Amino acid sequence: MSSEYLVLTLGAAVAGVYVFRDVIFGTSSKAPPVVTANSKAAVEGGGDPRDFIARMKAGKKRLVIFYGSQTGTAEEYAIRIAKEAKSRYGLASLVCDPEEYDFENLDSVPENCAVIFVMATYGEGEPTDNAVQLMQNLEDPDFNFSKGEHRLDGLKYVVFGLGNKTYEHYNFIARKTDEKLEEMGATRLGPRGEGDDDKAMEEDYLEWKEQMWPALAEALGVEEGAGGDTQDFVV
């Protein structure tokens, strides 16, 4: 009996050491932290991760696309625009969640670049959660950009809105974005796009982009057919 008891005791001890080996020997293998595109850029470039212009220059991007998205649809359209910019005109893009960036230097976007806003309207004419700060900056006359004024003279921009006509404030955020940018001296390229999720969002988008692209191409001095098959955009 004593030998059997000894064997059982040794077996239990070995099992215990195996189960608690991480604590005993300090070999815990924690999963590596998730690195977002934004934090990765900060580590690699050593700059401010909230400075979208620095990221544009570092990656040689001529377009920056901000999306106000609650369910992911606006983000999907932003990525589609980035892909088409590359395939049709060879333009590289930076696709950005506005919540991750500061907008003080929106007045310092290079002249040969453009900003595209893909803005969904949420609820009763409200911005999506990730676009609240962006809209506050655009609407607040006391918010000064890097040059000390609430002005965006020379900024080239594009707006596409996502809304639903069954709601009272149809595409209110896209319209407000366009209105405020124009008031501050920015120049819209092509018409403002408005997609209706209740009926024909895709058709609205297709019709709008065929008017928008020629205007953007002319303003940036690029020609259709200069693109390639390789994706060249960062989200």
C-alpha positions in Angstrom: 0.0 0.0 0.0 2.8 2.4 0.9 4.5 2.0 -2.6 1.1 2.5 -4.3 0.5 5.6 -2.2 4.0 6.9 -3.1 3.4 6.4 -6.8 0.1 8.3 -6.6 1.7 11.1 -4.7 4.5 11.5 -7.2 2.1 11.4 -10.1 0.0 14.2 -8.5 3.1 16.3 -7.9 4.2 15.9 -11.5 0.8 16.9 -12.8 0.7 19.9 -10.5 4.1 21.1 -11.7 2.9 20.7 -15.4 -0.3 22.6 -14.8 1.4 25.5 -12.9 4.6 25.5 -15.0 4.0 29.1 -16.2 3.8 30.4 -12.6 6.7 28.2 -11.3 9.2 28.7 -14.1 8.0 32.2 -15.4 7.4 31.0 -18.9 4.0 32.6 -19.5 3.4 33.2 -23.2 1.1 36.2 -23.4 -0.3 37.1 -26.7 1.5 40.0 -28.3 -0.4 43.4 -28.2 -2.5 44.3 -31.2 -0.7 46.9 -33.3 -3.0 49.2 -35.4 -1.9 50.8 -38.6 -1.9 54.1 -36.7 0.3 52.9 -33.8 2.6 51.0 -36.2 3.2 54.2 -38.2 4.1 56.0 -34.9 6.6 53.3 -34.0 8.1 53.1 -37.4 8.1 56.8 -38.2 8.7 58.1 -34.8 6.2 60.9 -35.3 2.8 61.9 -33.9 0.4 59.0 -34.7 -2.5 61.6 -34.9 -0.8 63.7 -37.6 -2.5 62.5 -40.8 -0.4 64.9 -43.0 2.8 63.4 -41.8 1.5 59.9 -42.6 0.5 61.1 -46.1 3.9 62.6 -46.8 5.7 59.5 -45.4 3.7 57.2 -47.6 3.5 59.5 -50.6 -0.3 59.6 -50.5 -2.1 62.3 -52.4 -5.5 61.5 -51.1 -6.7 61.2 -47.5 -10.2 59.7 -47.1 -12.0 60.2 -43.8 -15.1 58.1 -43.1 -17.9 58.8 -40.6 -19.3 55.3 -40.1 -21.5 53.7 -37.5 -22.1 50.3 -39.1 -19.1 50.0 -41.4 -20.9 50.9 -44.7 -19.2 54.3 -45.0 -15.8 52.7 -44.4 -16.5 50.2 -47.1 -17.2 53.0 -49.6 -14.1 54.8 -48.5 -12.0 51.8 -49.3 -13.7 51.4 -52.6 -12.8 55.0 -53.5 -9.2 54.4 -52.5 -9.0 51.3 -54.7 -10.5 53.1 -57.7 -8.2 56.1 -57.2 -5.3 53.8 -57.6 -6.6 51.6 -60.4 -7.9 54.5 -62.5 -5.4 57.3 -61.8 -2.5 55.8 -59.9 -3.3 57.9 -56.8 -2.3 56.5 -53.5 -4.6 57.0 -50.5 -4.7 57.1 -46.8 -8.0 55.8 -45.4 -8.6 57.2 -42.0 -11.0 56.9 -39.0 -11.4 60.5 -38.0 -11.5 59.6 -34.4 -7.8 58.6 -34.5 -6.6 62.0 -35.9 -6.3 65.6 -35.0 -7.6 68.3 -37.5 -5.6 71.4 -36.5 -3.4 70.9 -39.6 -6.3 70.4 -42.0 -5.3 73.8 -43.4 -1.9 72.5 -44.3 -2.8 69.7 -46.8 -0.4 70.1 -49.7 -1.8 71.8 -52.8 -1.3 68.7 -55.0 -3.5 66.6 -52.6 -7.2 66.3 -51.8 -9.3 65.3 -48.8 -12.4 63.0 -49.3 -15.1 62.9 -46.7 -17.4 59.8 -46.7 -20.0 60.8 -44.1 -23.0 58.8 -42.8 -25.8 60.5 -41.0 -26.8 58.7 -37.8 -30.1 58.8 -35.9 -31.9 62.1 -36.2 -29.3 64.1 -38.1 -26.3 63.3 -35.9 -22.7 62.4 -36.8 -21.6 58.9 -36.3 -19.7 58.3 -33.0 -16.3 58.4 -34.7 -17.0 61.7 -36.5 -18.2 63.8 -33.5 -14.9 65.6 -32.9 -14.4 66.2 -36.6 -17.8 67.9 -36.9 -17.2 69.9 -33.8 -14.0 71.2 -35.3 -15.6 72.2 -38.5 -18.6 73.9 -36.9 -16.9 75.7 -34.1 -15.9 79.2 -35.3 -13.5 79.5 -32.3 -11.5 76.4 -33.4 -8.4 77.6 -35.1 -6.3 75.6 -37.5 -2.5 75.6 -37.6 -2.3 79.0 -39.3 -4.3 80.6 -36.5 -7.6 81.0 -38.3 -10.9 79.1 -38.8 -10.1 79.0 -42.6 -9.4 76.3 -45.1 -8.5 78.4 -48.2 -6.9 76.3 -50.9 -8.1 72.9 -49.5 -9.5 70.6 -52.2 -12.2 68.3 -51.0 -14.8 65.7 -52.1 -18.0 64.7 -50.1 -20.1 61.6 -50.4 -22.9 61.1 -47.9 -24.8 58.1 -46.8 -28.4 58.6 -45.5 -31.9 57.3 -45.6 -34.8 59.3 -47.0 -37.2 57.7 -44.5 -35.6 59.9 -41.8 -36.3 63.6 -41.5 -32.7 64.8 -41.6 -31.6 63.0 -44.8 -27.8 63.2 -45.4 -27.6 66.1 -42.9 -24.0 65.4 -41.9 -22.7 65.3 -45.5 -24.5 68.5 -46.3 -23.2 70.2 -43.1 -19.7 69.0 -43.9 -19.9 70.5 -47.4 -21.5 73.7 -46.1 -18.8 74.3 -43.5 -15.9 73.5 -45.7 -17.2 75.9 -48.4 -17.7 78.6 -45.8 -14.1 78.3 -44.7 -12.8 78.8 -48.3 -12.2 75.2 -49.4 -13.0 74.1 -52.9 -15.2 71.1 -53.7 -14.2 68.9 -56.6 -17.3 67.7 -58.5 -20.8 67.5 -57.0 -21.6 66.4 -53.5 -22.8 62.8 -53.5 -25.8 61.6 -51.6 -26.6 57.9 -51.3 -30.1 56.8 -50.2 -29.9 53.5 -48.2 -33.7 53.2 -48.4 -33.7 52.8 -52.2 -30.6 52.9 -54.3 -27.4 53.5 -52.4 -25.2 51.7 -55.0 -26.8 53.4 -58.0 -26.5 56.8 -56.3 -22.8 56.1 -55.6 -22.1 54.9 -59.2 -23.8 57.9 -60.7 -21.9 60.3 -58.4 -18.5 58.9 -58.8 -18.6 59.2 -62.6 -19.0 62.9 -62.2 -16.6 63.3 -59.3 -13.5 61.5 -60.8 -13.0 63.7 -63.8 -13.2 66.8 -61.6 -10.7 65.4 -59.1 -8.4 64.2 -61.9 -8.3 67.7 -63.5 -7.7 69.4 -60.2 -4.8 67.1 -59.3 -3.3 67.0 -62.8 -3.6 63.2 -63.4 -5.0 61.2 -66.3 -7.1 58.0 -66.3 -5.1 54.9 -67.2 -2.1 55.7 -65.1 -3.1 53.2 -62.4 -2.0 49.7 -61.6 -3.3 46.5 -60.2 -1.3 46.8 -56.9 -3.2 48.2 -54.0 -1.6 51.3 -52.6 -3.7 52.6 -49.7 -3.5 52.3 -46.0 -6.4 51.9 -43.6 
